[in-house]
Amino acid sequence: MNVGVAHSEVNPNTRVMNSRGMWLTYVLGVGMLHIVLLSIPFFSVPLAWTLTNVIHNLGMYVFLHAVKGTPFETPDQGKARLLTHWEQLDYGVQFTSSRKFFTISPIILYFLASFYTKYDPTHFILNTASLLTVLIPKLPQLHGVRIFGINKY
């Protein structure tokens, strides 16, 4: 038991993606982003899908793989400050349901974007590059690895 701490988790950042309604909120947020992009008059449908995919993956990369630490005061002696949110997710246990969901969701969005852009080479390259930037850091082999020292501190 942690006396004087408002939560019972050692690091509440680890369980936030499993909280009730989080996945539904995530899907609705991506859907709303796409609807907003579709409502812009001079955006075509392929451009809206590509922008939805790229903006989603950019946001996912920043919030899950670039930002380190936790917004909560944790009694873990500063261990969480060196880990990204993805590395903290489910206490680092691989292949949990939330990790699978957040790995599969950009893949599904990529398939949708590729289909609705009719596999146009320009859109396809942008969507593929965007997908790889969020899938490669999710690999279990890269857990805690800092390539070229990027995001080391």
N, CA, C and O of each residue as an XYZ file, in Angstrom:
612
protein
N       0.843     -1.181      0.000
C       0.000      0.000      0.000
C       0.880      1.234      0.000
O       1.875      1.293      0.722
N       0.525      2.198     -0.790
C       1.272      3.437     -0.887
C       0.552      4.508     -0.075
O      -0.496      5.001     -0.491
N       1.093      4.864      1.054
C       0.476      5.868      1.907
C       0.719      7.248      1.317
O       1.841      7.576      0.931
N      -0.325      8.047      1.249
C      -0.192      9.407      0.749
C      -0.232      9.504     -0.763
O       0.050     10.567     -1.316
N      -0.574      8.431     -1.439
C      -0.667      8.430     -2.894
C      -2.137      8.260     -3.257
O      -2.836      7.440     -2.661
N      -2.604      9.029     -4.228
C      -4.028      9.054     -4.554
C      -4.490      7.837     -5.336
O      -5.695      7.640     -5.492
N      -3.589      7.025     -5.826
C      -3.977      5.869     -6.614
C      -3.323      4.622     -6.047
O      -2.323      4.705     -5.334
N      -3.884      3.478     -6.361
C      -3.357      2.235     -5.817
C      -2.333      1.575     -6.728
O      -1.652      0.642     -6.303
N      -2.207      2.027     -7.954
C      -1.238      1.464     -8.890
C       0.153      2.017     -8.590
O       0.293      3.156     -8.145
N       1.166      1.213     -8.832
C       2.525      1.709     -8.715
C       2.763      2.763     -9.787
O       3.384      3.793     -9.525
N       2.269      2.503    -10.993
C       2.352      3.446    -12.104
C       1.037      3.388    -12.870
O       0.850      2.486    -13.687
N       0.110      4.331    -12.628
C      -1.182      4.288    -13.320
C      -1.065      4.433    -14.834
O      -1.997      4.088    -15.561
N       0.052      4.933    -15.308
C       0.289      5.079    -16.741
C       0.294      3.723    -17.440
O       0.047      3.644    -18.643
N       0.574      2.655    -16.690
C       0.671      1.331    -17.285
C      -0.683      0.734    -17.613
O      -0.783     -0.112    -18.502
N      -1.716      1.150    -16.922
C      -3.040      0.548    -17.105
C      -4.044      1.440    -17.818
O      -5.190      1.032    -18.010
N      -3.652      2.636    -18.213
C      -4.622      3.580    -18.772
C      -5.237      3.073    -20.073
O      -6.404      3.359    -20.343
N      -4.502      2.344    -20.870
C      -5.028      1.858    -22.140
C      -6.003      0.699    -21.967
O      -6.722      0.354    -22.904
N      -6.037      0.094    -20.779
C      -6.992     -0.974    -20.493
C      -8.242     -0.453    -19.803
O      -9.150     -1.227    -19.501
N      -8.298      0.843    -19.550
C      -9.442      1.376    -18.821
C     -10.715      1.268    -19.638
O     -10.689      1.161    -20.864
N     -11.807      1.298    -18.938
C     -13.115      1.078    -19.556
C     -13.421      2.143    -20.615
O     -13.367      3.339    -20.327
N     -13.733      1.720    -21.807
C     -14.116      2.625    -22.876
C     -12.959      3.265    -23.632
O     -13.193      4.060    -24.541
N     -11.729      2.944    -23.284
C     -10.579      3.578    -23.934
C     -10.495      3.203    -25.410
O     -10.241      4.065    -26.252
N     -10.701      1.949    -25.729
C     -10.598      1.512    -27.124
C     -11.699      2.136    -27.967
O     -11.457      2.554    -29.100
N     -12.904      2.199    -27.422
C     -14.013      2.826    -28.144
C     -13.733      4.306    -28.374
O     -13.986      4.822    -29.463
N     -13.215      4.991    -27.361
C     -12.865      6.403    -27.486
C     -11.795      6.599    -28.549
O     -11.857      7.550    -29.328
N     -10.830      5.719    -28.585
C      -9.753      5.765    -29.571
C     -10.315      5.632    -30.993
O      -9.975      6.422    -31.874
N     -11.167      4.637    -31.209
C     -11.748      4.413    -32.527
C     -12.637      5.594    -32.930
O     -12.599      6.036    -34.078
N     -13.429      6.099    -31.994
C     -14.275      7.261    -32.284
C     -13.435      8.495    -32.600
O     -13.810      9.295    -33.458
N     -12.308      8.657    -31.918
C     -11.415      9.791    -32.189
C     -10.832      9.721    -33.589
O     -10.768     10.736    -34.283
N     -10.408      8.544    -34.011
C      -9.880      8.376    -35.362
C     -10.996      8.613    -36.383
O     -10.770      9.242    -37.417
N     -12.195      8.111    -36.093
C     -13.331      8.345    -36.985
C     -13.677      9.817    -37.101
O     -13.966     10.306    -38.193
N     -13.648     10.527    -35.980
C     -13.930     11.970    -35.999
C     -12.854     12.729    -36.783
O     -13.167     13.659    -37.526
N     -11.604     12.338    -36.619
C     -10.529     12.961    -37.396
C     -10.797     12.789    -38.889
O     -10.647     13.731    -39.666
N     -11.191     11.589    -39.279
C     -11.456     11.337    -40.699
C     -12.653     12.148    -41.192
O     -12.620     12.686    -42.299
N     -13.695     12.239    -40.394
C     -14.877     13.017    -40.795
C     -14.535     14.492    -40.941
O     -14.997     15.149    -41.873
N     -13.726     15.016    -40.022
C     -13.310     16.422    -40.119
C     -12.499     16.641    -41.392
O     -12.697     17.638    -42.086
N     -11.595     15.728    -41.702
C     -10.800     15.874    -42.919
C     -11.655     15.738    -44.178
O     -11.399     16.410    -45.177
N     -12.664     14.874    -44.135
C     -13.569     14.743    -45.280
C     -14.434     15.980    -45.473
O     -14.868     16.260    -46.591
N     -14.690     16.723    -44.406
C     -15.561     17.893    -44.509
C     -14.845     19.118    -45.077
O     -15.494     20.119    -45.380
N     -13.546     19.059    -45.224
C     -12.806     20.168    -45.829
C     -13.047     20.106    -47.338
O     -12.728     19.098    -47.969
N     -13.602     21.159    -47.919
C     -14.092     21.099    -49.309
C     -13.055     20.722    -50.361
O     -13.387     19.995    -51.297
N     -11.832     21.180    -50.248
C     -10.871     20.929    -51.324
C     -10.041     19.668    -51.108
O      -9.089     19.432    -51.851
N     -10.377     18.850    -50.105
C      -9.691     17.568    -49.901
C     -10.458     16.470    -50.624
O     -11.667     16.329    -50.444
N      -9.762     15.702    -51.433
C     -10.389     14.553    -52.078
C     -10.466     13.399    -51.074
O      -9.850     13.454    -50.010
N     -11.213     12.374    -51.412
C     -11.352     11.215    -50.526
C      -9.999     10.510    -50.328
O      -9.659     10.185    -49.190
N      -9.213     10.260    -51.393
C      -7.896      9.647    -51.167
C      -6.979     10.504    -50.277
O      -6.263      9.976    -49.426
N      -7.009     11.817    -50.480
C      -6.176     12.688    -49.657
C      -6.635     12.653    -48.200
O      -5.806     12.655    -47.289
N      -7.944     12.622    -47.976
C      -8.468     12.560    -46.607
C      -8.044     11.259    -45.918
O      -7.689     11.270    -44.739
N      -8.080     10.154    -46.639
C      -7.656      8.885    -46.044
C      -6.155      8.875    -45.740
O      -5.732      8.411    -44.681
N      -5.359      9.388    -46.674
C      -3.922      9.439    -46.436
C      -3.598     10.356    -45.258
O      -2.770     10.012    -44.415
N      -4.246     11.519    -45.195
C      -4.008     12.422    -44.072
C      -4.476     11.827    -42.745
O      -3.829     12.016    -41.715
N      -5.590     11.117    -42.770
C      -6.055     10.443    -41.555
C      -5.008      9.451    -41.076
O      -4.681      9.408    -39.890
N      -4.486      8.660    -41.995
C      -3.475      7.660    -41.649
C      -2.196      8.320    -41.138
O      -1.654      7.910    -40.112
N      -1.719      9.328    -41.840
C      -0.456      9.974    -41.460
C      -0.594     10.726    -40.130
O       0.293     10.638    -39.280
N      -1.687     11.459    -39.942
C      -1.889     12.199    -38.688
C      -2.047     11.229    -37.523
O      -1.494     11.454    -36.446
N      -2.800     10.150    -37.736
C      -2.968      9.134    -36.689
C      -1.620      8.543    -36.300
O      -1.295      8.453    -35.116
N      -0.840      8.141    -37.289
C       0.440      7.504    -37.002
C       1.436      8.480    -36.396
O       2.237      8.090    -35.547
N       1.402      9.730    -36.812
C       2.273     10.732    -36.199
C       1.909     10.923    -34.724
O       2.783     10.956    -33.857
N       0.614     11.046    -34.456
C       0.165     11.177    -33.069
C       0.508      9.955    -32.248
O       0.943     10.076    -31.103
N       0.316      8.774    -32.820
C       0.637      7.536    -32.101
C       2.139      7.454    -31.826
O       2.551      7.039    -30.743
N       2.950      7.846    -32.798
C       4.393      7.809    -32.587
C       4.806      8.757    -31.459
O       5.578      8.384    -30.575
N       4.289      9.976    -31.499
C       4.675     10.955    -30.481
C       4.233     10.504    -29.091
O       5.030     10.496    -28.152
N       2.961     10.129    -28.962
C       2.438      9.818    -27.632
C       2.868      8.458    -27.098
O       2.972      8.287    -25.884
N       3.118      7.494    -27.965
C       3.497      6.172    -27.474
C       4.995      5.898    -27.514
O       5.502      5.141    -26.687
N       5.715      6.504    -28.465
C       7.107      6.110    -28.662
C       8.137      7.215    -28.466
O       9.329      6.922    -28.373
N       7.723      8.454    -28.401
C       8.690      9.547    -28.256
C       8.668     10.153    -26.857
O       9.723     10.435    -26.288
N       7.489     10.352    -26.305
C       7.367     10.971    -24.982
C       7.709      9.934    -23.923
O       7.197      8.815    -23.941
N       8.568     10.317    -23.014
C       8.984      9.412    -21.955
C       8.496      9.920    -20.604
O       8.183     11.100    -20.445
N       8.438      9.019    -19.645
C       8.043      9.398    -18.301
C       6.563      9.192    -18.062
O       5.873      8.536    -18.841
N       6.088      9.769    -16.961
C       4.691      9.642    -16.579
C       4.223     10.946    -15.950
O       5.004     11.614    -15.272
N       2.962     11.322    -16.159
C       2.480     12.562    -15.554
C       2.174     12.414    -14.067
O       1.832     13.394    -13.405
N       2.293     11.205    -13.543
C       1.975     10.945    -12.146
C       3.249     10.839    -11.322
O       4.309     10.490    -11.841
N       3.137     11.139    -10.054
C       4.256     10.898     -9.151
C       4.215      9.433     -8.771
O       3.248      8.966     -8.170
N       5.251      8.719     -9.116
C       5.257      7.276     -8.877
C       6.324      6.915     -7.847
O       7.370      7.560     -7.767
N       6.045      5.876     -7.062
C       7.025      5.441     -6.058
C       8.044      4.450     -6.614
O       8.582      3.642     -5.857
N       8.319      4.492     -7.901
C       9.222      3.520     -8.511
C      10.663      4.013     -8.598
O      11.469      3.455     -9.343
N      10.983      5.048     -7.847
C      12.338      5.588     -7.794
C      12.829      6.094     -9.147
O      14.025      6.034     -9.433
N      11.918      6.592     -9.979
C      12.293      7.206    -11.247
C      12.518      6.251    -12.392
O      13.061      6.652    -13.421
N      12.119      4.995    -12.249
C      12.312      4.037    -13.341
C      11.460      4.391    -14.558
O      11.886      4.185    -15.695
N      10.258      4.922    -14.324
C       9.343      5.227    -15.430
C       9.801      6.424    -16.248
O       9.385      6.567    -17.398
N      10.633      7.277    -15.698
C      11.043      8.467    -16.443
C      11.935      8.135    -17.631
O      12.094      8.963    -18.529
N      12.515      6.948    -17.655
C      13.372      6.540    -18.761
C      12.646      5.698    -19.799
O      13.237      5.314    -20.809
N      11.360      5.404    -19.561
C      10.606      4.538    -20.458
C       9.547      5.322    -21.219
O       8.946      6.252    -20.682
N       9.321      4.942    -22.475
C       8.229      5.533    -23.242
C       6.914      4.931    -22.759
O       6.902      3.959    -22.003
N       5.806      5.523    -23.208
C       4.508      5.004    -22.786
C       4.315      3.572    -23.280
O       3.738      2.751    -22.567
N       4.785      3.260    -24.483
C       4.666      1.900    -25.004
C       5.428      0.918    -24.128
O       4.955     -0.194    -23.894
N       6.597      1.309    -23.643
C       7.395      0.425    -22.792
C       6.776      0.267    -21.404
O       6.982     -0.750    -20.742
N       6.021      1.269    -20.966
C       5.346      1.180    -19.675
C       4.028      0.419    -19.761
O       3.540     -0.090    -18.752
N       3.456      0.338    -20.941
C       2.138     -0.256    -21.138
C       2.112     -1.683    -20.620
O       2.951     -2.498    -21.003
N       1.161     -1.990    -19.758
C       0.994     -3.318    -19.148
C       2.275     -3.808    -18.475
O       2.601     -4.993    -18.530
N       2.987     -2.893    -17.848
C       4.226     -3.186    -17.115
C       5.273     -3.869    -17.989
O       6.100     -4.630    -17.487
N       5.240     -3.601    -19.293
C       6.243     -4.147    -20.201
C       5.958     -5.555    -20.679
O       6.753     -6.110    -21.438
N       4.851     -6.154    -20.261
C       4.495     -7.505    -20.704
C       4.100     -7.444    -22.174
O       3.262     -6.632    -22.566
N       4.700     -8.298    -22.974
C       4.450     -8.299    -24.412
C       3.174     -9.076    -24.750
O       2.764     -9.963    -24.000
N       2.562     -8.743    -25.861
C       1.427     -9.452    -26.443
C       0.187     -9.481    -25.543
O      -0.527    -10.482    -25.500
N      -0.064     -8.399    -24.836
C      -1.314     -8.278    -24.092
C      -2.395     -7.778    -25.046
O      -2.101     -7.405    -26.182
N      -3.623     -7.770    -24.591
C      -4.717     -7.375    -25.480
C      -4.593     -5.915    -25.909
O      -4.879     -5.593    -27.062
N      -4.177     -5.031    -25.017
C      -4.054     -3.629    -25.421
C      -2.882     -3.421    -26.373
O      -2.979     -2.604    -27.289
N      -1.791     -4.129    -26.181
C      -0.673     -4.023    -27.126
C      -1.073     -4.557    -28.501
O      -0.696     -3.987    -29.525
N      -1.823     -5.630    -28.522
C      -2.295     -6.169    -29.808
C      -3.234     -5.176    -30.479
O      -3.143     -4.965    -31.689
N      -4.137     -4.561    -29.712
C      -5.074     -3.599    -30.284
C      -4.340     -2.411    -30.886
O      -4.648     -1.994    -32.003
N      -3.368     -1.860    -30.158
C      -2.648     -0.688    -30.648
C      -1.603     -1.038    -31.709
O      -1.019     -0.140    -32.315
N      -1.364     -2.304    -31.936
C      -0.533     -2.724    -33.063
C      -1.386     -2.971    -34.297
O      -0.981     -2.639    -35.411
N      -2.554     -3.547    -34.107
C      -3.424     -3.881    -35.238
C      -4.155     -2.657    -35.779
O      -4.412     -2.582    -36.980
N      -4.496     -1.696    -34.921
C      -5.277     -0.540    -35.384
C      -4.577      0.276    -36.475
O      -5.256      0.668    -37.423
N      -3.263      0.563    -36.413
C      -2.663      1.272    -37.553
C      -2.596      0.419    -38.819
O      -2.608      0.954    -39.928
N      -2.527     -0.901    -38.662
C      -2.509     -1.786    -39.827
C      -3.859     -1.747    -40.530
O      -3.920     -1.684    -41.757
N      -4.940     -1.785    -39.756
C      -6.283     -1.707    -40.339
C      -6.478     -0.356    -41.029
O      -7.020     -0.289    -42.132
N      -6.036      0.710    -40.378
C      -6.152      2.037    -40.976
C      -5.327      2.128    -42.261
O      -5.742      2.776    -43.222
N      -4.172      1.487    -42.277
C      -3.329      1.442    -43.476
C      -4.046      0.722    -44.619
O      -4.038      1.194    -45.755
N      -4.666     -0.420    -44.317
C      -5.418     -1.148    -45.351
C      -6.564     -0.309    -45.891
O      -6.791     -0.277    -47.101
N      -7.292      0.373    -45.003
C      -8.390      1.231    -45.445
C      -7.883      2.370    -46.327
O      -8.457      2.656    -47.378
N      -6.806      3.012    -45.890
C      -6.243      4.123    -46.662
C      -5.738      3.638    -48.018
O      -5.939      4.312    -49.028
N      -5.093      2.489    -48.051
C      -4.597      1.952    -49.321
C      -5.746      1.607    -50.257
O      -5.674      1.870    -51.458
N      -6.796      1.024    -49.716
C      -7.946      0.655    -50.545
C      -8.632      1.886    -51.120
O      -8.922      1.932    -52.316
N      -8.894      2.891    -50.274
C      -9.628      4.068    -50.745
C      -8.783      4.998    -51.616
O      -9.334      5.839    -52.328
N      -7.461      4.863    -51.573
C      -6.617      5.633    -52.490
C      -6.345      4.854    -53.777
O      -5.620      5.319    -54.657
N      -6.937      3.665    -53.869
C      -6.790      2.796    -55.043
C      -5.324      2.476    -55.333
O      -4.918      2.355    -56.488
N      -4.539      2.342    -54.262
C      -3.129      1.963    -54.341
C      -2.314      2.891    -55.236
O      -1.377      2.460    -55.907
N      -2.685      4.167    -55.236
C      -1.919      5.182    -55.956
C      -0.490      5.181    -55.408
O      -0.310      5.198    -54.190
N       0.530      5.163    -56.270
C       1.915      5.038    -55.791
C       2.332      6.105    -54.770
O       3.008      5.783    -53.793
N       1.945      7.351    -54.976
C       2.336      8.413    -54.040
C       1.701      8.193    -52.673
O       2.388      8.236    -51.652
N       0.403      7.960    -52.652
C      -0.296      7.709    -51.393
C       0.213      6.427    -50.737
O       0.366      6.357    -49.517
N       0.472      5.414    -51.568
C       0.923      4.133    -51.044
C       2.275      4.262    -50.334
O       2.474      3.680    -49.268
N       3.191      5.013    -50.918
C       4.507      5.208    -50.298
C       4.378      5.990    -48.996
O       4.999      5.636    -47.994
N       3.573      7.051    -49.008
C       3.361      7.831    -47.783
C       2.722      6.990    -46.681
O       3.152      7.037    -45.529
N       1.701      6.228    -47.038
C       1.016      5.395    -46.049
C       1.918      4.282    -45.511
O       1.885      3.969    -44.321
N       2.719      3.691    -46.392
C       3.623      2.626    -45.963
C       4.711      3.169    -45.044
O       5.007      2.565    -44.013
N       5.309      4.298    -45.405
C       6.341      4.901    -44.557
C       5.762      5.285    -43.192
O       6.398      5.093    -42.156
N       4.560      5.822    -43.215
C       3.894      6.196    -41.969
C       3.620      4.968    -41.106
O       3.811      5.011    -39.891
N       3.180      3.887    -41.717
C       2.907      2.659    -40.969
C       4.184      2.092    -40.348
O       4.183      1.664    -39.194
N       5.260      2.092    -41.112
C       6.512      1.535    -40.596
C       7.058      2.326    -39.417
O       7.697      1.756    -38.533
N       6.811      3.649    -39.395
C       7.313      4.455    -38.275
C       6.624      4.123    -36.963
O       7.175      4.391    -35.895
N       5.427      3.543    -37.021
C       4.776      3.165    -35.769
C       4.848      1.669    -35.486
O       4.689      1.260    -34.336
N       5.084      0.843    -36.504
C       5.166     -0.592    -36.252
C       6.545     -1.036    -35.795
O       6.656     -1.907    -34.931
N       7.578     -0.465    -36.348
C       8.928     -0.889    -35.988
C       9.227     -0.650    -34.503
O       9.792     -1.539    -33.866
N       8.875      0.509    -33.914
C       9.151      0.672    -32.478
C       8.330     -0.249    -31.575
O       8.656     -0.403    -30.397
N       7.281     -0.858    -32.103
C       6.446     -1.755    -31.305
C       7.000     -3.174    -31.227
O       6.504     -3.981    -30.441
N       7.998     -3.490    -32.009
C       8.552     -4.842    -32.006
C       9.130     -5.184    -30.630
O       9.778     -4.343    -30.006
N       8.904     -6.402    -30.156
C       9.443     -6.790    -28.842
C      10.972     -6.724    -28.784
O      11.540     -6.501    -27.715
N      11.633     -6.915    -29.914
C      13.098     -6.873    -29.947
C      13.619     -5.458    -29.685
O      14.781     -5.291    -29.313
N      12.781     -4.443    -29.872
C      13.208     -3.054    -29.689
C      12.735     -2.469    -28.361
O      12.795     -1.255    -28.166
N      12.265     -3.322    -27.444
C      11.808     -2.842    -26.143
C      13.006     -2.295    -25.355
O      13.913     -3.043    -24.990
N      12.996     -1.002    -25.104
C      14.069     -0.348    -24.353
C      15.294     -0.001    -25.180
O      16.257      0.548    -24.643
N      15.284     -0.305    -26.469
C      16.427     -0.025    -27.340
C      16.316      1.401    -27.862
O      15.239      1.833    -28.273
N      17.417      2.124    -27.846
C      17.469      3.477    -28.393
C      18.432      3.454    -29.574
O      19.649      3.404    -29.395
N      17.871      3.492    -30.788
C      18.687      3.416    -32.009
C      19.426      4.727    -32.192
O      18.820      5.797    -32.131
N      20.725      4.653    -32.415
C      21.618      5.805    -32.582
C      21.551      6.747    -31.382
O      21.899      7.920    -31.511
N      21.120      6.274    -30.242
C      21.033      7.117    -29.052
C      19.888      8.105    -29.060
O      19.815      8.975    -28.192
N      18.978      7.984    -30.041
C      17.832      8.895    -30.118
C      16.908      8.597    -28.933
O      16.593      7.440    -28.655
N      16.482      9.649    -28.247
C      15.566      9.547    -27.105
C      16.183      8.783    -25.944
O      15.478      8.124    -25.181
N      17.502      8.874    -25.813
C      18.200      8.144    -24.747
C      17.940      8.770    -23.380
O      17.812      8.052    -22.388
N      17.860     10.093    -23.316
C      17.708     10.757    -22.014
C      16.340     11.322    -21.851
O      16.036     11.915    -20.816
